[in-house]
CSV table of C-alpha atoms in Angstrom, one decimal:
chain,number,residue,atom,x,y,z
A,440,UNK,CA,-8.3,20.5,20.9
A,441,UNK,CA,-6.8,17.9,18.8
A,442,UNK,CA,-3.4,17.3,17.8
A,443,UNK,CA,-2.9,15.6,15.0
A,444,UNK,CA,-3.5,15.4,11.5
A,445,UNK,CA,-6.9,15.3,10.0
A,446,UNK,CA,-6.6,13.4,6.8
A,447,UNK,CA,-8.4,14.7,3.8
A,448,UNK,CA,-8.3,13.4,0.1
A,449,UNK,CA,-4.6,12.6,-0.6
A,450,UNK,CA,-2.4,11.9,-4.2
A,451,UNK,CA,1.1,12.2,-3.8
A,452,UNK,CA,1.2,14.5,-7.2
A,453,UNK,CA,-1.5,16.8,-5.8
A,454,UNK,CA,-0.5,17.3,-1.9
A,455,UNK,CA,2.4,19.1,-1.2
A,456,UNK,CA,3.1,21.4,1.9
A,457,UNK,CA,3.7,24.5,1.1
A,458,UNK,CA,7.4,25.8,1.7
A,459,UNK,CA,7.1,28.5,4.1
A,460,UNK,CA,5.1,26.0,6.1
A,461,UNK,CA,7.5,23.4,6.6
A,462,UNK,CA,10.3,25.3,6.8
A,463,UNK,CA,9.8,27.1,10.1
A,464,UNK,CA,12.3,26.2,12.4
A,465,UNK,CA,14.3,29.2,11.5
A,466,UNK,CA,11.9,31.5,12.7
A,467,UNK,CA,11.8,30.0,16.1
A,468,UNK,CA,15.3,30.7,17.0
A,469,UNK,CA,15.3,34.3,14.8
A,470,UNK,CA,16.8,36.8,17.6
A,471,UNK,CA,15.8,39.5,15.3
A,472,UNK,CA,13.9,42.7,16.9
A,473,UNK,CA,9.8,41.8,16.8
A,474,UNK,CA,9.0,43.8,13.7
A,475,UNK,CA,11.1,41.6,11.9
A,476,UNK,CA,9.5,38.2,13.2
A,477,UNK,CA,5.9,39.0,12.1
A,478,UNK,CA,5.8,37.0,9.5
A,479,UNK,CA,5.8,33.9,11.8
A,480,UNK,CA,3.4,31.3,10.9
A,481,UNK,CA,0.7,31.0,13.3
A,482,UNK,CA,-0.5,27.7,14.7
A,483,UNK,CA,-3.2,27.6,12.7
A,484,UNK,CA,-1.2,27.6,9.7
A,485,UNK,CA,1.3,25.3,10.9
A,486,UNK,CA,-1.4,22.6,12.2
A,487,UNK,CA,-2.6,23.2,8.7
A,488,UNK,CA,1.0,22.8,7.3
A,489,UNK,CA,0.9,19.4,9.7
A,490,UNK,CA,-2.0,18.5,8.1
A,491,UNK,CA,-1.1,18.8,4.3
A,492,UNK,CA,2.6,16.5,5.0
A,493,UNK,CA,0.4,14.0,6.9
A,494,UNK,CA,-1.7,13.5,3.8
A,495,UNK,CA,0.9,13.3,1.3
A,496,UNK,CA,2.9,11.0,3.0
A,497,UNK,CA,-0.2,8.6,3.6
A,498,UNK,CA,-0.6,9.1,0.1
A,499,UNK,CA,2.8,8.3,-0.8
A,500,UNK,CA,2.6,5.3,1.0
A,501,UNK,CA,-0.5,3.9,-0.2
A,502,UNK,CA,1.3,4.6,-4.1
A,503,UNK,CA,4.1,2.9,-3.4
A,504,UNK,CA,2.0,-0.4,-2.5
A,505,UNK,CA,0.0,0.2,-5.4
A,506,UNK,CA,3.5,0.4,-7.2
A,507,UNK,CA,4.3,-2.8,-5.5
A,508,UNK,CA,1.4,-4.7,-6.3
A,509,UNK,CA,1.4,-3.9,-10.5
A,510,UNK,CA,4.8,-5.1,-9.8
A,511,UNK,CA,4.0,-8.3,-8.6
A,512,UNK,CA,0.8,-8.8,-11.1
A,513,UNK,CA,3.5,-9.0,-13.5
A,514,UNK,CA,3.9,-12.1,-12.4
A,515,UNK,CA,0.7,-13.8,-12.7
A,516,UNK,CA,0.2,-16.5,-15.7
A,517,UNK,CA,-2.7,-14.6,-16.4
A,518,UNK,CA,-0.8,-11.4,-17.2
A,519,UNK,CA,-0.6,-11.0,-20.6
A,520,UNK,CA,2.7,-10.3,-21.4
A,521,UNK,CA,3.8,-12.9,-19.2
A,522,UNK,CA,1.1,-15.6,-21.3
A,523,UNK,CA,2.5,-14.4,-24.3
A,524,UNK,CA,5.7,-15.4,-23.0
A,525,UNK,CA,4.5,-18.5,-21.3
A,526,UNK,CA,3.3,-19.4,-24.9
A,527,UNK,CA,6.5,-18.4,-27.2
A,528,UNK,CA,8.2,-20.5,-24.4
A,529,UNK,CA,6.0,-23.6,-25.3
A,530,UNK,CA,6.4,-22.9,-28.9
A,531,UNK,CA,10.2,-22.6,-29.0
A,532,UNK,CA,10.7,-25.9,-27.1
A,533,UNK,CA,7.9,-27.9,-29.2
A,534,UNK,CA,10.2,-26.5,-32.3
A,535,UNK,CA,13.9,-28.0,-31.0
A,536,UNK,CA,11.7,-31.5,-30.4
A,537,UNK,CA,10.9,-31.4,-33.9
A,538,UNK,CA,14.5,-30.2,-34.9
A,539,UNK,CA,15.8,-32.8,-33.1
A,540,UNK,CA,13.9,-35.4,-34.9
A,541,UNK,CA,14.3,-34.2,-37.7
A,542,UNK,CA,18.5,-33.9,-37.5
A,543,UNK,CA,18.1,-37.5,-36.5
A,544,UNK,CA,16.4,-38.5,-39.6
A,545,UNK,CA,18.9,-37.1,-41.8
A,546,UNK,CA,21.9,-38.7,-39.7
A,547,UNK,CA,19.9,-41.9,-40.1
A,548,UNK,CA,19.4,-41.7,-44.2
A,549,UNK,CA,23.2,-41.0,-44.5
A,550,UNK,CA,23.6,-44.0,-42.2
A,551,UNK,CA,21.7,-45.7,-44.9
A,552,UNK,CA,23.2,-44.1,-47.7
A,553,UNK,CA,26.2,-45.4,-47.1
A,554,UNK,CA,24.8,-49.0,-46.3
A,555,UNK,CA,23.7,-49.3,-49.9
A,556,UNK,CA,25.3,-51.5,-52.5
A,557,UNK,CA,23.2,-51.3,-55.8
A,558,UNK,CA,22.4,-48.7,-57.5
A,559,UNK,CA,18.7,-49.0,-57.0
A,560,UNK,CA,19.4,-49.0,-53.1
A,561,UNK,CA,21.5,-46.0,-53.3
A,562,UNK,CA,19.2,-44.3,-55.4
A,563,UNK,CA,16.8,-44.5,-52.7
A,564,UNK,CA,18.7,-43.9,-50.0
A,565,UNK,CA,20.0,-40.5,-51.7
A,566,UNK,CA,16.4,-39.5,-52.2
A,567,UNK,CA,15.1,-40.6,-48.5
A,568,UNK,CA,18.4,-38.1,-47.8
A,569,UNK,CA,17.0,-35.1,-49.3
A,570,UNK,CA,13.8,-35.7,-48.2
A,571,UNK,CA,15.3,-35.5,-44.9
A,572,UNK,CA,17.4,-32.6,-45.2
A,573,UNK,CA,14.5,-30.7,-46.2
A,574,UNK,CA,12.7,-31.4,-43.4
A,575,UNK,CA,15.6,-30.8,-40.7
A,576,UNK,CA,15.6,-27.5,-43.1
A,577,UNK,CA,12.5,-26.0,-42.4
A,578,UNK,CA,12.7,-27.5,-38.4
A,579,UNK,CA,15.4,-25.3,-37.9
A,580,UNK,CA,14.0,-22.4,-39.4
A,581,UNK,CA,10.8,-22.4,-37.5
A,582,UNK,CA,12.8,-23.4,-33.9
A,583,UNK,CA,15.0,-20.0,-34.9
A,584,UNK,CA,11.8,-18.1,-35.7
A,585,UNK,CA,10.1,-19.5,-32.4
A,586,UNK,CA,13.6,-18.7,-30.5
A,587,UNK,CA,13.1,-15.3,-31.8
A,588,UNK,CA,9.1,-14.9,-30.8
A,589,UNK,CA,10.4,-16.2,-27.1
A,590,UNK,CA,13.3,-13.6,-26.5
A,591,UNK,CA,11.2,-11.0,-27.9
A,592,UNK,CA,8.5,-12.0,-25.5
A,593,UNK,CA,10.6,-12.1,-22.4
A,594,UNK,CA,12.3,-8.4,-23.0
A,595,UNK,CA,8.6,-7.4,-23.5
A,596,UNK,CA,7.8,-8.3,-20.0
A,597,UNK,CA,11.2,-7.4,-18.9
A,598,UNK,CA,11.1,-3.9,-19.8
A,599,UNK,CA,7.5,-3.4,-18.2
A,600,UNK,CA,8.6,-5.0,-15.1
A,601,UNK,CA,12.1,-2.8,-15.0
A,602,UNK,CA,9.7,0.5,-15.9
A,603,UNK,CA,7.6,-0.4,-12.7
A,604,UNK,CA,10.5,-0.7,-10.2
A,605,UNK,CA,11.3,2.7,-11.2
A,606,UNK,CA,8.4,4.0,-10.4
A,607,UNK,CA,8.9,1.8,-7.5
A,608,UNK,CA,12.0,3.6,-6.5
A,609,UNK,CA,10.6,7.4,-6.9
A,610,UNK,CA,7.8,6.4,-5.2
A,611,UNK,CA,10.0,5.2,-2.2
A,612,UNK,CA,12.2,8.2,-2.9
A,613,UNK,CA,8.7,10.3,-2.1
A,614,UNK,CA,7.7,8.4,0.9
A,615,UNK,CA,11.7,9.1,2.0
A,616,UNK,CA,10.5,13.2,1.5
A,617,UNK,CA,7.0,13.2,2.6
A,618,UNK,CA,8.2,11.8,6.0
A,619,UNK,CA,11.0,14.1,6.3
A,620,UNK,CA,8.5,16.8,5.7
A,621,UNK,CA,5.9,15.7,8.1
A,622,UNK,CA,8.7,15.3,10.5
A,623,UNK,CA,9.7,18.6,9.9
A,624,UNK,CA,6.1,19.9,9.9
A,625,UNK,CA,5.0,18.3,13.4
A,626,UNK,CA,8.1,19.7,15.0
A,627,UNK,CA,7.2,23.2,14.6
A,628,UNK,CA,3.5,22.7,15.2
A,629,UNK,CA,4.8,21.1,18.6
A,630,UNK,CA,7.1,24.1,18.5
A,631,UNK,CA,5.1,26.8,18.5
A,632,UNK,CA,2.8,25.4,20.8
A,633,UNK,CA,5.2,25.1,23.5
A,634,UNK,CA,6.4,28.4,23.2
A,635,UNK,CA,2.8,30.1,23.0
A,636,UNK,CA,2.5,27.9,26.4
A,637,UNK,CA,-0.3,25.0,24.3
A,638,UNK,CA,1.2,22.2,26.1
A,639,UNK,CA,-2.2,20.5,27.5
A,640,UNK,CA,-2.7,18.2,24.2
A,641,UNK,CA,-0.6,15.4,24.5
A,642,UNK,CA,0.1,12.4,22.0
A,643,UNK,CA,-1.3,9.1,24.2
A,644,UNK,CA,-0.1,5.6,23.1
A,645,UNK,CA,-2.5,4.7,25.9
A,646,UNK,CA,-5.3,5.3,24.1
A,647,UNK,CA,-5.6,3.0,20.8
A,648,UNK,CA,-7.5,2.9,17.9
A,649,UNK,CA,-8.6,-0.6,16.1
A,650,UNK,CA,-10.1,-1.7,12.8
A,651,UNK,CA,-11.7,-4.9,13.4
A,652,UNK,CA,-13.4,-7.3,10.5
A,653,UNK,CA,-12.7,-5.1,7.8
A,654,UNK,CA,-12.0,-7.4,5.0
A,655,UNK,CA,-8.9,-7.8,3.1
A,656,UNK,CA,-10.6,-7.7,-0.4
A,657,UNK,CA,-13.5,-5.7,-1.2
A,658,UNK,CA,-16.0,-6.2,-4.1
A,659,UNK,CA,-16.8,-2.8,-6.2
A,660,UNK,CA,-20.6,-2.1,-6.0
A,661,UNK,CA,-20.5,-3.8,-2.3
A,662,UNK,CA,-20.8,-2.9,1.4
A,663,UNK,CA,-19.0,-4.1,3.8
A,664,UNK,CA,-19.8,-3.8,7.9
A,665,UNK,CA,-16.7,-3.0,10.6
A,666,UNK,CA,-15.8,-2.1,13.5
A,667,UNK,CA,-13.4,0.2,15.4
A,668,UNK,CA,-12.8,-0.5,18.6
A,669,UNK,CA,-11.4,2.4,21.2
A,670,UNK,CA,-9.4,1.2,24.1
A,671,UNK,CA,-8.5,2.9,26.9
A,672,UNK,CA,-5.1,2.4,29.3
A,673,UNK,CA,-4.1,5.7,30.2
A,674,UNK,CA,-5.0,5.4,33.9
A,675,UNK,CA,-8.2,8.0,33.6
A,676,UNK,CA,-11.7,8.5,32.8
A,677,UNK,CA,-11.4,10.2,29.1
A,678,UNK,CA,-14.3,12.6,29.1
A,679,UNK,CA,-14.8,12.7,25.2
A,680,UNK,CA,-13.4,10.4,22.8
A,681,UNK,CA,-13.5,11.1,18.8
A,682,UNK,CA,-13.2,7.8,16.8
A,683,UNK,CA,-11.4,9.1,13.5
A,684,UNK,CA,-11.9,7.4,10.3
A,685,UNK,CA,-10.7,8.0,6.5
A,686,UNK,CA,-10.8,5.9,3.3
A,687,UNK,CA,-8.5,6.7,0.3
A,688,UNK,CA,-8.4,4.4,-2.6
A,689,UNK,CA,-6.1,4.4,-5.8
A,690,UNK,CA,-6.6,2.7,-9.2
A,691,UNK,CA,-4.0,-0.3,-10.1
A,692,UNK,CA,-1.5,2.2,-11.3
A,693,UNK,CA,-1.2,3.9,-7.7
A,694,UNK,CA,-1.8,7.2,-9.5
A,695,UNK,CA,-5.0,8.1,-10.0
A,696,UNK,CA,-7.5,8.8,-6.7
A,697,UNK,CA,-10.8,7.2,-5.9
A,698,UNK,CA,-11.6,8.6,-2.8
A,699,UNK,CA,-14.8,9.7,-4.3
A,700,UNK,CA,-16.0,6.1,-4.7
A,701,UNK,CA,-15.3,5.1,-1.5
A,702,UNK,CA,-17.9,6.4,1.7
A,703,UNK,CA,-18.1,5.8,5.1
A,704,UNK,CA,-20.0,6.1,7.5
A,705,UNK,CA,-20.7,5.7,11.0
A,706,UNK,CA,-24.1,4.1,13.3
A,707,UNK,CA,-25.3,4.7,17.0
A,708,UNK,CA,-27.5,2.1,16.3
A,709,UNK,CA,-30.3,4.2,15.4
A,710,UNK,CA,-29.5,4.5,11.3
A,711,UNK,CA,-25.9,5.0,9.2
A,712,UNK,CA,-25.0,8.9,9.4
A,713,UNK,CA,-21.9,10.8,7.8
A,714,UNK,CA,-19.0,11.4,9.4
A,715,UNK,CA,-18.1,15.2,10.3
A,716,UNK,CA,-15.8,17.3,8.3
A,717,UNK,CA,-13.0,16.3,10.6
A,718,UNK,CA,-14.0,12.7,9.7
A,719,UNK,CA,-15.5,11.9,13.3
A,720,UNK,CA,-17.5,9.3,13.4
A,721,UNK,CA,-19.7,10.6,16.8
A,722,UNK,CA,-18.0,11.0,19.9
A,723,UNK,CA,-18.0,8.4,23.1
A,724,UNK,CA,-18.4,9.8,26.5
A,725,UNK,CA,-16.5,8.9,29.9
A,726,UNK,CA,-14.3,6.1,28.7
A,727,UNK,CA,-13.3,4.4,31.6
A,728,UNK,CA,-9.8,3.6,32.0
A,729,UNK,CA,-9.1,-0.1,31.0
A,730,UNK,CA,-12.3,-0.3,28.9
A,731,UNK,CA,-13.0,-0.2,25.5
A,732,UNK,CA,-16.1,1.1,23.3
A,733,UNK,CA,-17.0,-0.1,19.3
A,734,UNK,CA,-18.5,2.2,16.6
A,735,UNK,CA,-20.2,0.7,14.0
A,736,UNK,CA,-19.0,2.0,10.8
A,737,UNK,CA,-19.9,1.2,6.7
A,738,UNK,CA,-18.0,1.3,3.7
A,739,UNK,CA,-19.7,1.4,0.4
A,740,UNK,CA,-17.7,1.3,-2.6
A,741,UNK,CA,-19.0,2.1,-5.8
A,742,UNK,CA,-19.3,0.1,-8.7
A,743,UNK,CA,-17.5,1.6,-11.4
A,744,UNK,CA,-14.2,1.5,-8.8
A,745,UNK,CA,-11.9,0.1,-10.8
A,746,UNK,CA,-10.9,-3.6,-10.1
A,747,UNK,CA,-7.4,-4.6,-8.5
A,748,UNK,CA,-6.9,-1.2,-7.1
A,749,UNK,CA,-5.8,-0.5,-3.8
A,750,UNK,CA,-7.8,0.9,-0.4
A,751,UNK,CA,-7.2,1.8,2.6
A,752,UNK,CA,-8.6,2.7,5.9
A,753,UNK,CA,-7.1,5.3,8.4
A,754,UNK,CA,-8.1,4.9,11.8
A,755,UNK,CA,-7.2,7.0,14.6
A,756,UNK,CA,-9.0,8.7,17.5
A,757,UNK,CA,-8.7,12.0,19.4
A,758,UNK,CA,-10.1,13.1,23.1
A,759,UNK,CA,-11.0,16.0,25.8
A,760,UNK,CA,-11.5,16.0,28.8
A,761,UNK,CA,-14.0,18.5,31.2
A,762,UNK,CA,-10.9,19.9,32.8
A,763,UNK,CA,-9.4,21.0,29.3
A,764,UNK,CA,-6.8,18.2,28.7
A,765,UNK,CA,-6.8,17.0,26.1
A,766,UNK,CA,-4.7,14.4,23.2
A,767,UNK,CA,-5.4,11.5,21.0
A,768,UNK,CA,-3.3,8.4,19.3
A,769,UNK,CA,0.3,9.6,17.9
A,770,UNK,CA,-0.2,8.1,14.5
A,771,UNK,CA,-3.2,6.9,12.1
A,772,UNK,CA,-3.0,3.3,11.7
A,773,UNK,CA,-3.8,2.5,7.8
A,774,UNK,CA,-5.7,-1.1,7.3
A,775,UNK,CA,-5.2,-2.0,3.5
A,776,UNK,CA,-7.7,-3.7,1.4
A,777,UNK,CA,-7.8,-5.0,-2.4
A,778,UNK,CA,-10.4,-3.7,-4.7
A,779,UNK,CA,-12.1,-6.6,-6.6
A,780,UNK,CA,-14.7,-6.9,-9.4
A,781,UNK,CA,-18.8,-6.1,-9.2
A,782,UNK,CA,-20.0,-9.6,-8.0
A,783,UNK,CA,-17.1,-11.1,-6.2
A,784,UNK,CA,-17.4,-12.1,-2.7
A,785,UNK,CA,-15.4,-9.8,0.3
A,786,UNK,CA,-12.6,-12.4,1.8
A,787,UNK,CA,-12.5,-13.9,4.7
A,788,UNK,CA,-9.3,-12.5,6.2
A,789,UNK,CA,-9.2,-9.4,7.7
A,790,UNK,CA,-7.2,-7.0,6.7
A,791,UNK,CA,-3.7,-5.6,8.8
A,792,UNK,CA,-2.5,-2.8,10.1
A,793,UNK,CA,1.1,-1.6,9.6
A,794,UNK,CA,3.0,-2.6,12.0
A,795,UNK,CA,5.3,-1.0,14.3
A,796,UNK,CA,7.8,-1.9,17.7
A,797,UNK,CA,6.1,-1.9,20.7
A,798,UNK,CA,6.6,1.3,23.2
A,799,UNK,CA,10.2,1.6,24.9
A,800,UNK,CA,10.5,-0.7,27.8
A,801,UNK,CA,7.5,-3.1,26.1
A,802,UNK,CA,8.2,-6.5,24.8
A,803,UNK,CA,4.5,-6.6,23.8
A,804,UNK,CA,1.7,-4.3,23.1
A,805,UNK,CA,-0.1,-3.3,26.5
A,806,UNK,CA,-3.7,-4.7,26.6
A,807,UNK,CA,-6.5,-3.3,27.5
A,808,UNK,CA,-8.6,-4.8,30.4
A,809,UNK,CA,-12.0,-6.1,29.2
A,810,UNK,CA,-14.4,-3.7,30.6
A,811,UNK,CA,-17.9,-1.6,29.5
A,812,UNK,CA,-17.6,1.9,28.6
A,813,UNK,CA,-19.3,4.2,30.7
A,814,UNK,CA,-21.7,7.1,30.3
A,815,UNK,CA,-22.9,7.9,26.7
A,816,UNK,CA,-21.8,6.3,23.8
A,817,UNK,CA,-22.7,8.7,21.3
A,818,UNK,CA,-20.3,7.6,19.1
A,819,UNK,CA,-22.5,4.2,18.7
A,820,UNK,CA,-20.0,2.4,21.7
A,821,UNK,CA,-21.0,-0.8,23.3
A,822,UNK,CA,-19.2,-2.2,26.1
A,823,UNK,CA,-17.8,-5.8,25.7
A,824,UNK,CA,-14.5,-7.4,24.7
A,825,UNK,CA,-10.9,-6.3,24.8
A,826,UNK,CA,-8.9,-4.2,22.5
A,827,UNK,CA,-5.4,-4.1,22.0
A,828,UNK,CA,-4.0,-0.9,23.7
A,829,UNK,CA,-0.4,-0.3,21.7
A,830,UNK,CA,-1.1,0.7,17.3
A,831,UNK,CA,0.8,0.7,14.3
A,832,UNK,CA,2.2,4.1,12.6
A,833,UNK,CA,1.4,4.3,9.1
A,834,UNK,CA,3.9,3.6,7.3
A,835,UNK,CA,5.6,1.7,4.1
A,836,UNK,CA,5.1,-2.3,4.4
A,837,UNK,CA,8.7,-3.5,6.0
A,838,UNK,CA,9.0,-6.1,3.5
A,839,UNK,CA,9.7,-3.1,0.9
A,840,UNK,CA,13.6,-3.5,-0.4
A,841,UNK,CA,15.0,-0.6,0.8
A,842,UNK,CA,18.3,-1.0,-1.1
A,843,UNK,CA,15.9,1.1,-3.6
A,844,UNK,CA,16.7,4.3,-2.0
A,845,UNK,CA,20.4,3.7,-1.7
A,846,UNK,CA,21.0,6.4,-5.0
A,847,UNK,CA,19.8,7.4,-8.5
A,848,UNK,CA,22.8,5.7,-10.1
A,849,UNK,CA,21.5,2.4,-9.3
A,850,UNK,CA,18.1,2.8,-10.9
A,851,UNK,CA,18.0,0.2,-13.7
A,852,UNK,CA,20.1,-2.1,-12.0
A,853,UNK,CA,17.8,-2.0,-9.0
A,854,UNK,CA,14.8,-2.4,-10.8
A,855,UNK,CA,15.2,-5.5,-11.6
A,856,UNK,CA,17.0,-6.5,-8.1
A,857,UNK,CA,13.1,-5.2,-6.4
A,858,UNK,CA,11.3,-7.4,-8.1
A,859,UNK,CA,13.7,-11.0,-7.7
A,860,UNK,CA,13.9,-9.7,-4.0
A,861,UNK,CA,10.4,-9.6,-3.9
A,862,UNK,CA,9.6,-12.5,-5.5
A,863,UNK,CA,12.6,-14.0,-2.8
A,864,UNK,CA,10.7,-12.7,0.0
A,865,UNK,CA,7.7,-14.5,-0.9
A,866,UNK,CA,9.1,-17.6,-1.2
A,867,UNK,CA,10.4,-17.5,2.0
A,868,UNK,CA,7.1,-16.5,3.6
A,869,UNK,CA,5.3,-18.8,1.8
């Protein structure tokens, strides 16, 4: 059987577990006679309860980036509050030039003003003078207009930007919840099953799960080719192995889902087929310990997905063995991908897991030996290559500020603190 979350279609605003699911912990220590403990949730409900806080936290998560990302857009020369800025910014210093010119001319006709001896020269002088003062005149009313247009401009973009890192902050705020909930939901799955004696599944860092060549951007109306590779170190022969594999995709706004235009789907090299309902893309038989298998998987997004929106990939595999153990990775690893426009070419660069600290004890990720898989690779496995055997949980990029979440009263202030910090951080990775 498996053991962890299956993830379905997820938006933060739409997933929520329900109450008397994730609040179960009571019931397990209730000392209360039997007729009043009936109303225990099964573990059916409360792998169902697991499931439902998986998805909205790997919803939340993927929000937040989206959050994140508008954030930083902000930025771009191409945004167009920020060009309107750019421009009033232009405009206001072309306007002190010519006020500056112009003050100069009427401190050099006063100069020459007081030069003059006849009357004919000062007559000329006075004239060249009020020629000049008309001109500084109207210079200094257009720089104050154009100082105007420019501080107008930069609270524009000021105001969207501070409105964005509060959405950045309730969005971190509903990560911060969504994990407590899933924490809260796996305990009692893991609960229950111990006390109804379900021990056999087991979560197994040993056995990992791997995008590989997935690419970093994505074109709308494109397909793109990838792999996941399945690695085996737990020191057996796993007897069936179920490569996992999920897409979810937001708009630019982080709010709106696009699952719908994104589909996967899975070969044994014999033709592309759907995954299953649990989103199993075939299943690999006898992995040998220290070996590794690949499944050929697709991703088509449609074309009307909107550009600059944000995808992801979940990856994560579970297995069974002929003597009815059974277990799978702890976590799904999400691989992120930008959404760009009908026509433009998929990058180059890959795109990265999460990342996470190695095991206890580890200074590195364990690899796996190179090595063929054995027996039938129904899930489309070949046998060649290495894998990396430790994977990343999903979870929120750990270049996020987290100062965010230190209390509502610092809201505004942080707002604008999240995006100088970010633009910080990227200076100092750049």
């Amino acid at each position: 059987m498996q053991i962890r979350r299956i993830l379905a279609t997820a938006v933060v605003a739409a997933v929520t577990a329900p109450a008397a699911m994730l609040s179960v912990s009571p019931a397990f220590a209730d000392t209360k006679p039997a007729a009043q403990s009936q109303n225990k949730p099964s573990v059916a409900e409360l792998e169902q309860a697991a499931k439902d806080a998986q998805k909205a936290y790997d919803a939340a998560v993927v929000a937040e980036k989206a959050l994140v990302r508008s954030l930083e857009d902000t930025d771009a020369p191409t945004y167009p509050l920020e060009a309107a800025f750019q421009a009033a910014t232009k405009t206001a210093k072309e306007a002190a030039a010519k006020k500056a010119t112009a003050d100069a001319a009427v401190t050099d006709a006063k100069a020459k003003l007081d030069a003059a001896v006849s009357d004919d020269d000062k007559a000329a002088a006075q004239k060249a003078l009020t020629e000049a003062e008309g001109v500084a005149k109207a210079a200094a009313d257009a720089k104050a207009a154009a100082d105007a247009k420019q501080a107008e401009a930069s609270k524009a973009v000021s105001d969207v930007r501070v409105e964005i890192s509060k959405k950045i902050y309730q969005a971190q705020l509903a990560i911060k919840e969504t994990l407590a909930k899933k924490t809260a939901a796996d305990k009692a799955l893991a609960d229950a099953k111990a006390q109804a004696g379900d021990g056999s599944c087991v979560s197994q860092d040993a056995l990992s799960a791997v995008a590989v060549g997935l690419p970093s951007k994505i074109a709308a109306g494109s397909t793109v080719d990838f792999t996941l590779r399945l690695g085996n170190t737990t020191g057996r022969t796993l007897d069936n192995v179920f490569p996992i594999a999920y897409p979810h995709g937001t708009d630019k706004s982080g709010m709106k889902d696009i699952d719908k235009l994104l589909h996967l789907k899975w070969s044994n090299g014999s033709g592309w087929q759907d995954l299953d309902g649990k989103h199993r893309a075939g299943v690999v038989k006898a992995l040998r310990t220290g070996a590794h298998a690949d499944v050929k998987l697709r991703l088509t997004v449609d074309a009307s997905a909107p550009a600059e929106g944000t995808g992801v990939v979940f990856v994560n595999a579970d297995y069974t063995n002929n003597d009815g153990s059974c277990g799978g990775v702890p976590d799904s690893t999400m691989y992120e991908f930008r959404l760009t426009p009908v026509g433009s070419k998929p990058s180059a660069e890959p795109a990265k897991p999460a990342s996470k600290p190695s095991p206890q004890g580890s200074k590195s990720p364990v690899p796996v030996a190179s090595g063929g898989a054995t027996g039938g690779a129904t899930g489309g496995a070949t046998g060649t290559g290495g894998a990396n055997g430790s994977l990343a949980h999903t979870g929120s990029s750990s270049a996020l500020p987290q100062f965010a979440l230190a209390g509502g009263a610092a809201v505004v202030i942080g707002a604008g603190a999240v995006y100088f910090v970010r633009r910080r951080k990227a200076a100092d990775n750049a």
